[in-house]
mmCIF file of C-alpha atoms in Angstrom:
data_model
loop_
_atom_site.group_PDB
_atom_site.id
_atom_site.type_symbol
_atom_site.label_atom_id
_atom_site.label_comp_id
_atom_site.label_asym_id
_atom_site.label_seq_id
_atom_site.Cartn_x
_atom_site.Cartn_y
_atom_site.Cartn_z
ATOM 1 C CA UNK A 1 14.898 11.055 -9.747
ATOM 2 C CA UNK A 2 11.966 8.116 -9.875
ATOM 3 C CA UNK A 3 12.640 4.869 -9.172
ATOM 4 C CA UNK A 4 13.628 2.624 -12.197
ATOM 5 C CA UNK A 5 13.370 -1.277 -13.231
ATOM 6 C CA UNK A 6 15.713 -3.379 -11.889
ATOM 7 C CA UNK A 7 18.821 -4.644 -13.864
ATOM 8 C CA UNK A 8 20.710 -7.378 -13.968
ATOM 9 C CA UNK A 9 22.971 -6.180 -10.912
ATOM 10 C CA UNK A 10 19.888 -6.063 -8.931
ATOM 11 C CA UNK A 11 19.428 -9.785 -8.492
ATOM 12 C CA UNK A 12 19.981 -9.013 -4.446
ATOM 13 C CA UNK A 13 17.221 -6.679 -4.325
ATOM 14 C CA UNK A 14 14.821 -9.179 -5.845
ATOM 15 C CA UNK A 15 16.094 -11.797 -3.879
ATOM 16 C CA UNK A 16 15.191 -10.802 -0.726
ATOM 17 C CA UNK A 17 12.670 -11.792 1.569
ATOM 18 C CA UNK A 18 9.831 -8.666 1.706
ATOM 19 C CA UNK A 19 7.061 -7.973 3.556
ATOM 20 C CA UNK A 20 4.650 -4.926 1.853
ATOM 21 C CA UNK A 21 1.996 -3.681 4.359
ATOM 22 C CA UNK A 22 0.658 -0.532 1.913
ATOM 23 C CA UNK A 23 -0.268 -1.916 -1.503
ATOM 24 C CA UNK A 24 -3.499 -1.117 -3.142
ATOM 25 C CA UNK A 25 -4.635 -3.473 -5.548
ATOM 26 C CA UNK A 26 -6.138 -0.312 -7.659
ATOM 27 C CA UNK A 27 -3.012 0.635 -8.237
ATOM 28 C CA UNK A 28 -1.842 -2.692 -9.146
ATOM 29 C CA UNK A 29 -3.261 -3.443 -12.729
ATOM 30 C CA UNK A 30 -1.153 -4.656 -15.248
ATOM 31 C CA UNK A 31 -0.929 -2.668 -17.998
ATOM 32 C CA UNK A 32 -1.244 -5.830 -20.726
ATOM 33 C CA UNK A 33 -4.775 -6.555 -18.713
ATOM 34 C CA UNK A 34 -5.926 -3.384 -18.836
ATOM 35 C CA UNK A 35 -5.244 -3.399 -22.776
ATOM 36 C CA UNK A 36 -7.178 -7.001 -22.933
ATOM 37 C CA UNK A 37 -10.059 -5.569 -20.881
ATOM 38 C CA UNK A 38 -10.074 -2.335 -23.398
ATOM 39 C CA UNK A 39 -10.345 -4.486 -26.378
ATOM 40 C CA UNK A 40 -13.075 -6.834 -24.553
ATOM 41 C CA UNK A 41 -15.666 -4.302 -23.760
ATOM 42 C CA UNK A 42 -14.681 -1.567 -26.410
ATOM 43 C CA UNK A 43 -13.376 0.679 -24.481
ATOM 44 C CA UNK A 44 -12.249 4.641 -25.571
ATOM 45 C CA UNK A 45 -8.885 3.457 -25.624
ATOM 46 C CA UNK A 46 -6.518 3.566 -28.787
ATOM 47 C CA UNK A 47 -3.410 1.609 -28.048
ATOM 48 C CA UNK A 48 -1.012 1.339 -25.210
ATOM 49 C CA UNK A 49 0.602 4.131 -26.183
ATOM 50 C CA UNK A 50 -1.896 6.028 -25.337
ATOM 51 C CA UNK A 51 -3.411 4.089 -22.203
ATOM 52 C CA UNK A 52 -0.384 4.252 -19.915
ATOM 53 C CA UNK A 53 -0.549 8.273 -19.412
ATOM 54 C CA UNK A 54 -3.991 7.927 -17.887
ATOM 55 C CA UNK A 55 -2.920 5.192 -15.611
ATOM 56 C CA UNK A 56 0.864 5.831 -14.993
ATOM 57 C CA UNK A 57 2.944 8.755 -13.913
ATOM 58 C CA UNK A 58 5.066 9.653 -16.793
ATOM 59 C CA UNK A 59 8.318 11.436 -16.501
ATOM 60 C CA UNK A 60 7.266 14.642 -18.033
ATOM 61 C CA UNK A 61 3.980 14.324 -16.095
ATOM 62 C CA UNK A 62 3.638 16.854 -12.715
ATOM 63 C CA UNK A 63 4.318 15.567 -9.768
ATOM 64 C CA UNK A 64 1.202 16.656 -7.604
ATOM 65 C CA UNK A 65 -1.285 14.838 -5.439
ATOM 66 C CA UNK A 66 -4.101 16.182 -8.506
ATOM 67 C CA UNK A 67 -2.139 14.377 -11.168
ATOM 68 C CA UNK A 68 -1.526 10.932 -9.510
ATOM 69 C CA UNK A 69 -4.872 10.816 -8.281
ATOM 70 C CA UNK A 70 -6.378 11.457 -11.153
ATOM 71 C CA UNK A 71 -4.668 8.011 -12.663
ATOM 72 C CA UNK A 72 -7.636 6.421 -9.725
ATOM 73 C CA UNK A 73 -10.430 8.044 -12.473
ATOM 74 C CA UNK A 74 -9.379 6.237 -15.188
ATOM 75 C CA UNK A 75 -8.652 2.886 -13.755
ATOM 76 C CA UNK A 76 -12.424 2.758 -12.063
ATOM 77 C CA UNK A 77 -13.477 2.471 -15.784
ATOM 78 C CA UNK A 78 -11.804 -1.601 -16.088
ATOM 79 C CA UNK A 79 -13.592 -2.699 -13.593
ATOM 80 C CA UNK A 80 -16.276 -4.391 -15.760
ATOM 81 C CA UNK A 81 -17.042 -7.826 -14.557
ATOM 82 C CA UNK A 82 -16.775 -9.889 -11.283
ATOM 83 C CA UNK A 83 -14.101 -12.486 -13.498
ATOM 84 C CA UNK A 84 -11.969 -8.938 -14.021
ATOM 85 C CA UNK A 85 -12.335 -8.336 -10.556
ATOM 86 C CA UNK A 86 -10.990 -11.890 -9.452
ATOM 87 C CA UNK A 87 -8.321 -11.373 -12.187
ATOM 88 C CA UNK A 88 -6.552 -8.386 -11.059
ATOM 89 C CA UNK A 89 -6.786 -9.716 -7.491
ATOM 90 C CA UNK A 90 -4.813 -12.809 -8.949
ATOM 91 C CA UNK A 91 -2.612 -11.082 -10.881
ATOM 92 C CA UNK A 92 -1.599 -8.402 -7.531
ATOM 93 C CA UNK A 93 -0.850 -11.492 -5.415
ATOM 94 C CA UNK A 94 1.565 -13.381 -8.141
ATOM 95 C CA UNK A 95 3.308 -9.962 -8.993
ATOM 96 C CA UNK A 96 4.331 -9.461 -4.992
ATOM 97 C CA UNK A 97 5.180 -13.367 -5.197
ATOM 98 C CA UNK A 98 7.395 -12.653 -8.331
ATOM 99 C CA UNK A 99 9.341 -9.986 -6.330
ATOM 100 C CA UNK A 100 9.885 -12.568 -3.463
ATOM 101 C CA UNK A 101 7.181 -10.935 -1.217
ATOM 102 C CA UNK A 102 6.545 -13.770 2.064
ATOM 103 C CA UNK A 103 3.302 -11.398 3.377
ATOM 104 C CA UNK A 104 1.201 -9.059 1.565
ATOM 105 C CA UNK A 105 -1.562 -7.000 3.284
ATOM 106 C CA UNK A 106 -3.208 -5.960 -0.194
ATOM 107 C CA UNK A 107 -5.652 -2.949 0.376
ATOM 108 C CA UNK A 108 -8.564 -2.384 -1.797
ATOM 109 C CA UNK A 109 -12.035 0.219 -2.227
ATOM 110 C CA UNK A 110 -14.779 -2.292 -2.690
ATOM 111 C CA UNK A 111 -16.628 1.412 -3.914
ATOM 112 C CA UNK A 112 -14.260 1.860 -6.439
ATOM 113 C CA UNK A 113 -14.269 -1.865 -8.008
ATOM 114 C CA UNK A 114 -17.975 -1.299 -7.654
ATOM 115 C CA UNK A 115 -18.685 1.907 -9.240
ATOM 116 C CA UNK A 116 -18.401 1.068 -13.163
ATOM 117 C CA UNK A 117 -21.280 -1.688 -13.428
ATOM 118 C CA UNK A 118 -23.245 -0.832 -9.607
ATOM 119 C CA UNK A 119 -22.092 -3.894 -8.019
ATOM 120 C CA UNK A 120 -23.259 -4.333 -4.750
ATOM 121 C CA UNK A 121 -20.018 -3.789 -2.263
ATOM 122 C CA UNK A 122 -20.315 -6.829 -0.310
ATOM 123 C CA UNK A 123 -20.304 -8.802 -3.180
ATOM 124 C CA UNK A 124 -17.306 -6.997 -4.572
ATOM 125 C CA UNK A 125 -15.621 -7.807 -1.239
ATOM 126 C CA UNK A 126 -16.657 -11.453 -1.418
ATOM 127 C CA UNK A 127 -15.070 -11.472 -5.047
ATOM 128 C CA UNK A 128 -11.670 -10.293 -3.874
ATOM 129 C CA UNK A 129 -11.501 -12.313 -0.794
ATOM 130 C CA UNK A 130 -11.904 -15.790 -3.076
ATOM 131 C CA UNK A 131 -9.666 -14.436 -5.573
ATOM 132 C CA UNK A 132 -6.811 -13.947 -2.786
ATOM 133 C CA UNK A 133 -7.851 -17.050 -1.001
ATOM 134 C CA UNK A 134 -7.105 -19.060 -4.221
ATOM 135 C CA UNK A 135 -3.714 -17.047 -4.881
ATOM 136 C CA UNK A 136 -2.724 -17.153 -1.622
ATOM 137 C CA UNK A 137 -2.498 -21.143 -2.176
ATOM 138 C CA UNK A 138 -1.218 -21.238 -6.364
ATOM 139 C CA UNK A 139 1.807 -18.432 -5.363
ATOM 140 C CA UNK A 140 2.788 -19.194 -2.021
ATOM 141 C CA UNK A 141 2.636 -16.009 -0.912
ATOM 142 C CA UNK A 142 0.632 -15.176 2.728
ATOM 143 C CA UNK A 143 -2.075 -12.695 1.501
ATOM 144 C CA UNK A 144 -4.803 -10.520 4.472
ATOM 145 C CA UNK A 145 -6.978 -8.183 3.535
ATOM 146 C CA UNK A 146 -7.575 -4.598 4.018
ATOM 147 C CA UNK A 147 -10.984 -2.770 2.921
ATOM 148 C CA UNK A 148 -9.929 0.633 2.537
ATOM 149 C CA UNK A 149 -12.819 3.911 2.491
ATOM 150 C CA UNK A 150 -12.196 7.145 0.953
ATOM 151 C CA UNK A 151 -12.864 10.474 2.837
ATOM 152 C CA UNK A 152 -13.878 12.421 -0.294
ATOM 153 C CA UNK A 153 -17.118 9.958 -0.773
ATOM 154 C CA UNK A 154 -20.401 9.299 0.912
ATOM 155 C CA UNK A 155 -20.189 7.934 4.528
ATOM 156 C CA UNK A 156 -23.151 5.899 3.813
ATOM 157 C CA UNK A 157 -21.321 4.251 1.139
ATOM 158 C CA UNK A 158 -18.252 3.478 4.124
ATOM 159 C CA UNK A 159 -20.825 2.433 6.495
ATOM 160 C CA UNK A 160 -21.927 -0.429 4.030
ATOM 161 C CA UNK A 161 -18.421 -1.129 3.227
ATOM 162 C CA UNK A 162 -17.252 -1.498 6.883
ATOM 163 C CA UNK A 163 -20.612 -3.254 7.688
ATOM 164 C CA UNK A 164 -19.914 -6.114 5.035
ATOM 165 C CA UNK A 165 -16.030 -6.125 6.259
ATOM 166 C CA UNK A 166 -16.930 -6.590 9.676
ATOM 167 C CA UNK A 167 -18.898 -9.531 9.514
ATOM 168 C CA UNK A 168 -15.881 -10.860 6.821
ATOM 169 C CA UNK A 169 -13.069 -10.638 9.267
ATOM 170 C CA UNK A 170 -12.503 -14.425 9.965
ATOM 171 C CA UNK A 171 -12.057 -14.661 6.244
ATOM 172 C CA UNK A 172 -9.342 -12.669 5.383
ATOM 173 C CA UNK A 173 -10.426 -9.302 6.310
ATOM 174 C CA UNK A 174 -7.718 -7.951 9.009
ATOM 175 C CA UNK A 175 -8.313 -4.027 8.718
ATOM 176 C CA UNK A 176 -9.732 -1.065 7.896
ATOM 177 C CA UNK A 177 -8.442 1.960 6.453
ATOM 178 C CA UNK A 178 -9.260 5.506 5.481
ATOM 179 C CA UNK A 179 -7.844 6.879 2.236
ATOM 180 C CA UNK A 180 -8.343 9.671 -0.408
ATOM 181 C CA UNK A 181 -7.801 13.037 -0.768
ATOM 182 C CA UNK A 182 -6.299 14.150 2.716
ATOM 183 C CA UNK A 183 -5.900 17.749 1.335
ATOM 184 C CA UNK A 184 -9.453 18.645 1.291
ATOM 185 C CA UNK A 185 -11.422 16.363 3.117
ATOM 186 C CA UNK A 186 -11.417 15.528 7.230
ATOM 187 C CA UNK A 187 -11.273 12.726 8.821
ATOM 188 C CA UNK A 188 -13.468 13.240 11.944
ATOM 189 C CA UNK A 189 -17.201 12.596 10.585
ATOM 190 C CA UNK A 190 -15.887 8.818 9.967
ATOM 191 C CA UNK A 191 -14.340 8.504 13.444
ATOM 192 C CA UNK A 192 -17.190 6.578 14.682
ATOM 193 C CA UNK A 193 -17.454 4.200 11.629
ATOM 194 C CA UNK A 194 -13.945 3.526 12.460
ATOM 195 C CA UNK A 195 -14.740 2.880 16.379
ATOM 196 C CA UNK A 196 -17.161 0.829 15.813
ATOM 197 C CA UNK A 197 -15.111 -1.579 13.470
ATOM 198 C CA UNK A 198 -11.874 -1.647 15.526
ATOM 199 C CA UNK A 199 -14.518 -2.692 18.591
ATOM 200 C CA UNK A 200 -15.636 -5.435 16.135
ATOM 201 C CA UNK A 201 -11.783 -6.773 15.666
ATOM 202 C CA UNK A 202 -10.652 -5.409 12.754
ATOM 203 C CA UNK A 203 -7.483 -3.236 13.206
ATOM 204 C CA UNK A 204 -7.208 0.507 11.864
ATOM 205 C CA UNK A 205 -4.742 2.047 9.690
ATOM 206 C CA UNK A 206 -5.154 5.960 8.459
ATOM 207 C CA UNK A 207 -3.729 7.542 5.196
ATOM 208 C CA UNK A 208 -2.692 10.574 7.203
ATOM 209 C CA UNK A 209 0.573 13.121 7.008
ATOM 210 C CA UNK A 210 0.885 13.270 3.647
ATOM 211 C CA UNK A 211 -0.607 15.602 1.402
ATOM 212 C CA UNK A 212 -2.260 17.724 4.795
ATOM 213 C CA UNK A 213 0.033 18.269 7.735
ATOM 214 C CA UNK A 214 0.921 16.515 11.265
ATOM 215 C CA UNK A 215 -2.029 17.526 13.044
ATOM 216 C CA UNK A 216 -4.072 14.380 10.927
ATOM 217 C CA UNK A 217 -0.931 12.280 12.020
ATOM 218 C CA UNK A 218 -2.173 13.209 15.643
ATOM 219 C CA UNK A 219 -5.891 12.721 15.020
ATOM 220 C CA UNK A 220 -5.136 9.434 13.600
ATOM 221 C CA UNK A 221 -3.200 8.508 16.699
ATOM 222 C CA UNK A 222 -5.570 10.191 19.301
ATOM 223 C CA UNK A 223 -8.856 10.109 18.182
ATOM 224 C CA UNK A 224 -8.926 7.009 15.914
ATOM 225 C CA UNK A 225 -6.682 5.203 17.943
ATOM 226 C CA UNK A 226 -4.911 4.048 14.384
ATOM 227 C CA UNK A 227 -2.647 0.730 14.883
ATOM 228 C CA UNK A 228 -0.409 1.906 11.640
ATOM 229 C CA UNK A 229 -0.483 5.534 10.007
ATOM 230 C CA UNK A 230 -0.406 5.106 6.482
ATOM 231 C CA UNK A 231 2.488 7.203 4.675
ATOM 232 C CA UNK A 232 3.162 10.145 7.571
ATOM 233 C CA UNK A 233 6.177 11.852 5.922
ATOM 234 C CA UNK A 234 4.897 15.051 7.416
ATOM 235 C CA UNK A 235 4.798 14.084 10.476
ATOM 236 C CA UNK A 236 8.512 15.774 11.202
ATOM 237 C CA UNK A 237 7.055 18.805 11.170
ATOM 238 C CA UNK A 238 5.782 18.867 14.721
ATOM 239 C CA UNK A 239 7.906 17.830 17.435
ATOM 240 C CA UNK A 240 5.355 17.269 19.823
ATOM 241 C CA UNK A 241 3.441 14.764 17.471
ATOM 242 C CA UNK A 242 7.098 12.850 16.731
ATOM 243 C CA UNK A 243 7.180 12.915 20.519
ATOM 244 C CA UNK A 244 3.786 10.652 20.603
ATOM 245 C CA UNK A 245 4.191 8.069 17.750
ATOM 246 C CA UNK A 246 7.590 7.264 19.081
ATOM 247 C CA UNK A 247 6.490 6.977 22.265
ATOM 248 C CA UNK A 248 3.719 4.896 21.457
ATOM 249 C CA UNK A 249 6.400 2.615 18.487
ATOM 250 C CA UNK A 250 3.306 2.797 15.836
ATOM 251 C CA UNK A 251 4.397 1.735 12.672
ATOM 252 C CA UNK A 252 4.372 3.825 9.489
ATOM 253 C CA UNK A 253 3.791 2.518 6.468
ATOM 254 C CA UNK A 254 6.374 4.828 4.312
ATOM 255 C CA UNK A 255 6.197 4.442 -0.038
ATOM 256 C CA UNK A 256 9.291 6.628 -0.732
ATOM 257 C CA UNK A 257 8.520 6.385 -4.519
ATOM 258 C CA UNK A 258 5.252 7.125 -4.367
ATOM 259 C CA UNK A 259 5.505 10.078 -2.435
ATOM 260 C CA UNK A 260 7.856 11.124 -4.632
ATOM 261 C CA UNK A 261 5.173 10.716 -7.495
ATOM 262 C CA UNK A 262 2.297 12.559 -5.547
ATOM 263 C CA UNK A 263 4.732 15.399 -4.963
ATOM 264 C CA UNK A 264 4.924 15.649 -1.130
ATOM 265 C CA UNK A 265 8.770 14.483 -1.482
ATOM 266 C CA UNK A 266 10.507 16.916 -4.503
ATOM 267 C CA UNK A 267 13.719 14.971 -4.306
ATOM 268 C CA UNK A 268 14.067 11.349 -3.516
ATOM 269 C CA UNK A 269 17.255 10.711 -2.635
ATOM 270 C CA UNK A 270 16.456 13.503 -0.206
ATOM 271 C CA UNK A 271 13.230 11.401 1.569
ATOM 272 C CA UNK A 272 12.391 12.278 5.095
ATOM 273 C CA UNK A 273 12.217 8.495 5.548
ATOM 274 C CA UNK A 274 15.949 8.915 6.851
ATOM 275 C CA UNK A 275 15.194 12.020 9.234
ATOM 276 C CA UNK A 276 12.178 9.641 10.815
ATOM 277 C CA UNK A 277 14.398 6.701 11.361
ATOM 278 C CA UNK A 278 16.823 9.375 13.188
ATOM 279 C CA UNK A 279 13.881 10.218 15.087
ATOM 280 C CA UNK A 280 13.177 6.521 16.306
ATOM 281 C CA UNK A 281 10.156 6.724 14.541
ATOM 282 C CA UNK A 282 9.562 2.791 13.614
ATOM 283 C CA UNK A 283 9.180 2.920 9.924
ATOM 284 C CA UNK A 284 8.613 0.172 6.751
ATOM 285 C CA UNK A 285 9.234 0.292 3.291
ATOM 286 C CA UNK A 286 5.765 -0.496 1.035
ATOM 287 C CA UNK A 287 4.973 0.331 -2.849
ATOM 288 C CA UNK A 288 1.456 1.820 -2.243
ATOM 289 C CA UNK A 289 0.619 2.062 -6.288
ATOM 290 C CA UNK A 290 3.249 -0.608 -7.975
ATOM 291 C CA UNK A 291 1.622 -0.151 -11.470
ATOM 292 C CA UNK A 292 0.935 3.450 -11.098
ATOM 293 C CA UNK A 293 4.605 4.505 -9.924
ATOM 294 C CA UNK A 294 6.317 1.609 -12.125
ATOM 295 C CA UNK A 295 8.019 0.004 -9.403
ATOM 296 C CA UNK A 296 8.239 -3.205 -7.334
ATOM 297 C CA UNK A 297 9.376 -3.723 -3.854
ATOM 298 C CA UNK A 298 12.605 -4.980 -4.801
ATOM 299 C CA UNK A 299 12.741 -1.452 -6.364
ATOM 300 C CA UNK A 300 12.058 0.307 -2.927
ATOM 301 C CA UNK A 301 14.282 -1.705 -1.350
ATOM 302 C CA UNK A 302 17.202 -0.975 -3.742
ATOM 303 C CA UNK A 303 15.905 3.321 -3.319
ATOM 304 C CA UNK A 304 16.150 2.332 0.431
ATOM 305 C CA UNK A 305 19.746 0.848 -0.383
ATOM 306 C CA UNK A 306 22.038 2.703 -2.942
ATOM 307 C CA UNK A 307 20.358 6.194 -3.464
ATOM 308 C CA UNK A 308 19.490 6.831 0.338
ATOM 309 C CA UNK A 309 22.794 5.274 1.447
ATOM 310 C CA UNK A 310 21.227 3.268 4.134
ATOM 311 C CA UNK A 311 22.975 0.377 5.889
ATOM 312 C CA UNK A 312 21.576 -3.248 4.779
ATOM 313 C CA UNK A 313 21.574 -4.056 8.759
ATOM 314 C CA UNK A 314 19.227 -1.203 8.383
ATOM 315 C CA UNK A 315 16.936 -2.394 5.727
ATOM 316 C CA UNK A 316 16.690 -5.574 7.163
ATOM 317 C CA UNK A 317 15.601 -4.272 10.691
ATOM 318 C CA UNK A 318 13.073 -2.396 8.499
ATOM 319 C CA UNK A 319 11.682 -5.169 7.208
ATOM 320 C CA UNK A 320 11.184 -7.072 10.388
ATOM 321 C CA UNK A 321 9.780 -4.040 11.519
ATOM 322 C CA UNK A 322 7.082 -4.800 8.768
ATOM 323 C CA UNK A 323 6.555 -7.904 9.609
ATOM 324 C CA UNK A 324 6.433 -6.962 14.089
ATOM 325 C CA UNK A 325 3.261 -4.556 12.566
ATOM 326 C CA UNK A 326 1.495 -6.784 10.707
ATOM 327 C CA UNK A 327 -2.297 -7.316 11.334
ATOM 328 C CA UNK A 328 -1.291 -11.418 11.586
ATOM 329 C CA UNK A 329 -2.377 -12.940 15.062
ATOM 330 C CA UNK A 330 0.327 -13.106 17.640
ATOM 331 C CA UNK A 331 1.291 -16.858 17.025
ATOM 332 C CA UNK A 332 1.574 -16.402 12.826
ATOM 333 C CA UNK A 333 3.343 -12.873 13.445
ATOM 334 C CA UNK A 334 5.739 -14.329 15.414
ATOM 335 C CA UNK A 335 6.538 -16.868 12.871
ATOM 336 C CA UNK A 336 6.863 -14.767 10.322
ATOM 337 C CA UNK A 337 9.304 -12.330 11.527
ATOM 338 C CA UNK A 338 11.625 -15.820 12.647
ATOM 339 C CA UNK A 339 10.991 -17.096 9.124
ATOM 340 C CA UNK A 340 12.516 -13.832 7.520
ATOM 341 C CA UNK A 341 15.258 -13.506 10.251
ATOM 342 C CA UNK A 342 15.925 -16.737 9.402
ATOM 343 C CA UNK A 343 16.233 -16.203 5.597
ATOM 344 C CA UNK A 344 18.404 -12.935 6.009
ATOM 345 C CA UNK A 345 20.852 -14.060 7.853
ATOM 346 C CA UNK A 346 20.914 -16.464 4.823
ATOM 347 C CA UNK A 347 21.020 -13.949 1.756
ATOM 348 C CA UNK A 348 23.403 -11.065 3.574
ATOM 349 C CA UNK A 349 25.769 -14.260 4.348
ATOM 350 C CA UNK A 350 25.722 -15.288 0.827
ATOM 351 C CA UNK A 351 26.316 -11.388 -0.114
ATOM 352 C CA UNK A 352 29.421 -11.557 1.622
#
């Protein structure tokens, strides 16, 4: 069972204040853009009908970590133009606004919004950090940056990527992650790339745990010295690594749907989400690929809710656990997480 769009009963879900930690603006494009972008620039594309297959898991589609990455190939093609760019970066920050999101940390792969037309990385950086800048202000939504690096490519192409972030970070720029296909590529020849940024102030989160096994969860933790582990389902499957992440409180940045989708979970309502929170593991709920998995938060949060069974005391806590490991500074973390306290107090009161 996927997640579905919200109905009219959902008006709760929606209304809530949400913090998303794990979205990748990649997996963010609207399906109507991409159509206008097709039609622009003559793209191989007939209709929508037959557009949304190569960006969107279907029903009938497999659930594997090969299919749902493969939607990542055919969305590098749209990326045509610095004002497309800008566009989707737009369009990503008034979506989360839409679904009453108060702080985004919106991830993106300057090499991927690169590739198409050979822009030059820093500039694609410098594109997306106006574009959220501007958003930011129109949607009222607070809006950092994280410039994610995948493990399958180059790591000269990450070096210039995390070179141009570095010197970015009083812009916008909060973090740095590593992404990509976990299955068959390490970790470990980045580990100094990754050193050298968190040295330079930007804070580290690691796709790890989720299509490869606990032992990257511990890498991430040990030898990266990771502030969040991105996803880290799988990390139940060694005791002694659960022992160190709860020890330590590091935040996971869980996407029940999506893992669903990629085929580490085979039954939602069955997510180990509920076995980690048993485990004081300090979890958050995140949409990773909204436009990929057809979801919003709002959608996670009802998952979360009504097909996991979980307390809303619960899903609150969980979302001021988001907001506790944000990469804000102290003073505007701190804010935040009254701000939302504030505000939940005021929507569970008027569910009452």
């Amino acid at each position: 069972m996927t997640g579905s769009p919200l109905t009219a009963n959902d008006h709760f879900y929606l209304n809530l204040p949400k913090v998303d930690l794990h979205r990748h603006l990649e997996g963010s494009l609207r399906v109507k853009t991409m159509m206008e972008i097709v039609r622009a620039h003559n793209l191989d594309v007939k209709d929508t009908g037959y557009l949304r297959p190569l960006v969107q898991v279907e029903q009938d589609d497999p659930y594997t970590f090969e299919n749902f990455l493969a939607k990542f190939g055919t969305l590098r093609l749209f990326y045509k133009s610095p004002e497309i760019i800008k566009r989707i970066t737009r369009e990503a920050v008034e979506d989360a606004a839409d679904d009453n999101v108060r702080y985004l940390e919106l991830r993106f792969t300057p090499a991927a919004l690169s590739r198409a037309e050979g822009f030059p990385v820093a500039q694609v950086i410098d594109w997306v950090l106006a574009s959220a800048r501007e958003a930011e202000a129109e949607f009222g939504v607070a809006v950092r940056l994280i410039v994610s690096v995948n493990r399958h490519e180059p790591l000269d192409l990450a070096e210039k990527v995390v070179e141009a972030a570095v010197v970015r970070r009083e812009q916008g720029i909060v973090g740095l992650d590593l992404a990509g296909n976990e299955a068959d590529f390490p970790a470990r020849p980045f580990m100094p790339l990754f050193r050298q940024a968190q040295q330079a102030g930007l804070k580290i989160t690691i796709h790890a745990g989720e299509w490869s096994g606990p032992q990257n969860v511990r890498e991430a933790v040990l030898e990266f010295n990771a502030d969040r582990i991105g996803h880290g389902i799988r990390v139940l499957e060694d005791p002694l690594t659960v022992d160190l992440v709860r020890e330590k409180g590091l935040p996971f940045e869980v996407c029940m749907t999506s893992n669903h989708h990629s085929g580490v979970v085979e039954d939602l309502e069955e997510h180990p989400i509920k076995q980690m929170m048993l485990e004081n593991i300090n979890v958050t709920l995140n949409t990773d690929d909204p436009s990929i998995s057809r979801i919003t938060l709002s959608n996670e949060y009802r998952v979360f809710d009504q097909q996991l069974e979980m307390p809303r005391w619960i899903l609150r806590e969980r979302v001021l656990a988001a907001a506790r490991a944000s990469f804000l500074s102290p003073d505007d973390r701190q804010r935040l997480v009254y701000d939302l306290s504030k505000e939940f107090s005021e929507k569970m009161l008027q569910d009452t």
